[in-house]
Amino acid sequence: MKYRTEHDSMGEVLVEESRLWGAQTQRSLENFNIGRGIETMPVEIVRAFGVLKKACAMANHQIKPEKMTAEKCDAICRACDEVISGELNEHFPLVVWQTGSGTQSNMNANEVIANRGNAIAGKKLLHPNDDCNMSQSSNDTFPAAMHIAALAAVEDELIPAVERLIATFVRLEDENRGIVKSGRTHLQDATPIAFSQEISGWRASLQRDVELLRRGILGVRELALGGTAVGTGLNAPVGFDRLVAEKVSEITGKNFVTAENKFHALTSKDELVFAHGAIKATACDMMKIANDVRWLASGPRVGLGEISIPENEPGSSIMPGKVNPTQCEAVTMVAVQVMGNDAAVGIAASQGNFELNVFMPVLIYNFLQSARLLSQAIESFRINCAEGIKANREKMHDNLYNSLMLVTALNPYIGYENAAKTAKLAYKENISLKEACVRLGFLTAEEFDDVFKPEDMANIDR
């Protein structure tokens, strides 16, 4: 294996010849052998750094072209485009478990972009600090990259996945109108409900989640860039912060603005806590929906069995013919992970000391994992489960008419206490509500038939 010599302010370091990173990245590799090759800095952050460094070069060229020449700007932008496209991912090896400011990942980006830009230019044109980090500090670039990555993850991946599942539930609502089944509260029999109404609850929950997600990312549109080391903007030219936000918006096609108070932007991570709260809310609703589906599909003979779901793979290594609700299980496991991540995000955000938060890598690692896993789990659940949900009309009808809570329809005619006596007798003697009501003398058989209409109890027309 061949090596080349790189240097930084601490001296010389050997780096593999084929690698684009430099001395500071190499030192981090050697000093932080924690989760190597597994818990590396998310590719979303790498991509965000590509966007950020390109925007900074463009802004610097516009404000001080004598320093950021057209030649330098072009080389940086071309290298950044390769970072954004993912072509250079192998040159970003650093783990999450590094400095809490993300300084080493910022320098990883600077070194890769400088070395790649020099290769593009065919000469030693760019310096990692002087050019690629011009007007910047790790303390404002890393939080800015966090916001760029977080916004893209929620807006481009999670929200579209949720909206596609909403569309599936809208279709299922329409297809299942008029089917009335037993409702359930406390896992016990309750009054009737239309299956379309039950589905509408799932759909409306997700629609509200989309609203919350959109509200949650409003603050994430603010960028810390321009605050440099401690929020004062030292070494950043006047107007650089606003211009960079404009350039980031142009590159991404998303609306970003500069944070008005950089002291807040560097040390507080409340916007990400708030946004992750909306992700957790979505996970909570997906937990509920997935559990409903697997309960309703339980069986096939000794469970509720009111719906069928796609049979995707064998469910047991010992029980032939067994099929399990595996997509539901995957969703619920992901929901648990997101809920756990929310604790990590909150605790990390609380660790701002004086002018900087130094838990940023672990915060964004958990945030992006939540958005990524939940997006993928929802999409998998939609394709492999929800799209194939079918109502078992016969079982729904049988369960409905076997439910003792239909007695609620008698309350206006015989009163709550007499209705309770009717239900208890029917259960004790294993007879129908009609037989129990007539035997107790509360209604005649004809009167019972006139008022007892289970399908009407769902109030479908309301």
Short mmCIF file of N, CA, C and O in Angstrom, two decimals, residues 300 308-314 321-324 326 384:
data_model
loop_
_atom_site.label_atom_id
_atom_site.label_comp_id
_atom_site.label_asym_id
_atom_site.label_seq_id
_atom_site.Cartn_x
_atom_site.Cartn_y
_atom_site.Cartn_z
N PRO A 300 -55.63 -17.34 11.67
CA PRO A 300 -56.83 -16.96 10.92
C PRO A 300 -58.14 -17.51 11.47
O PRO A 300 -59.21 -17.05 11.10
N SER A 308 -57.95 -9.57 6.15
CA SER A 308 -56.81 -10.37 5.71
C SER A 308 -55.76 -9.41 5.19
O SER A 308 -56.08 -8.33 4.67
N ILE A 309 -54.52 -9.78 5.34
CA ILE A 309 -53.40 -9.00 4.84
C ILE A 309 -52.53 -9.90 3.98
O ILE A 309 -52.62 -11.13 4.07
N PRO A 310 -51.69 -9.35 3.13
CA PRO A 310 -50.88 -10.18 2.23
C PRO A 310 -50.01 -11.19 2.99
O PRO A 310 -49.49 -10.89 4.06
N GLU A 311 -49.92 -12.38 2.41
CA GLU A 311 -49.06 -13.42 2.97
C GLU A 311 -47.72 -13.36 2.24
O GLU A 311 -47.62 -13.81 1.10
N ASN A 312 -46.72 -12.80 2.91
CA ASN A 312 -45.47 -12.50 2.22
C ASN A 312 -44.38 -13.56 2.36
O ASN A 312 -43.55 -13.71 1.48
N GLU A 313 -44.36 -14.25 3.50
CA GLU A 313 -43.32 -15.26 3.71
C GLU A 313 -43.76 -16.22 4.80
O GLU A 313 -44.65 -15.90 5.59
N PRO A 314 -43.19 -17.45 4.82
CA PRO A 314 -43.53 -18.38 5.90
C PRO A 314 -43.22 -17.77 7.25
O PRO A 314 -42.23 -17.05 7.41
N GLY A 321 -47.39 -23.77 7.33
CA GLY A 321 -48.53 -22.97 6.91
C GLY A 321 -48.75 -21.71 7.70
O GLY A 321 -49.66 -20.93 7.39
N LYS A 322 -47.95 -21.47 8.71
CA LYS A 322 -48.14 -20.28 9.54
C LYS A 322 -47.62 -19.05 8.81
O LYS A 322 -46.55 -19.05 8.23
N VAL A 323 -48.40 -17.98 8.85
CA VAL A 323 -48.01 -16.70 8.26
C VAL A 323 -48.22 -15.61 9.30
O VAL A 323 -49.26 -15.57 9.96
N ASN A 324 -47.24 -14.74 9.43
CA ASN A 324 -47.28 -13.72 10.49
C ASN A 324 -47.38 -12.30 9.91
O ASN A 324 -46.98 -12.07 8.77
N THR A 326 -45.68 -9.67 9.59
CA THR A 326 -44.30 -9.21 9.76
C THR A 326 -44.10 -7.73 9.43
O THR A 326 -43.26 -7.07 10.04
N ASN A 384 -46.28 -3.67 1.09
CA ASN A 384 -46.35 -5.10 1.40
C ASN A 384 -47.47 -5.49 2.35
O ASN A 384 -47.65 -6.68 2.62
#
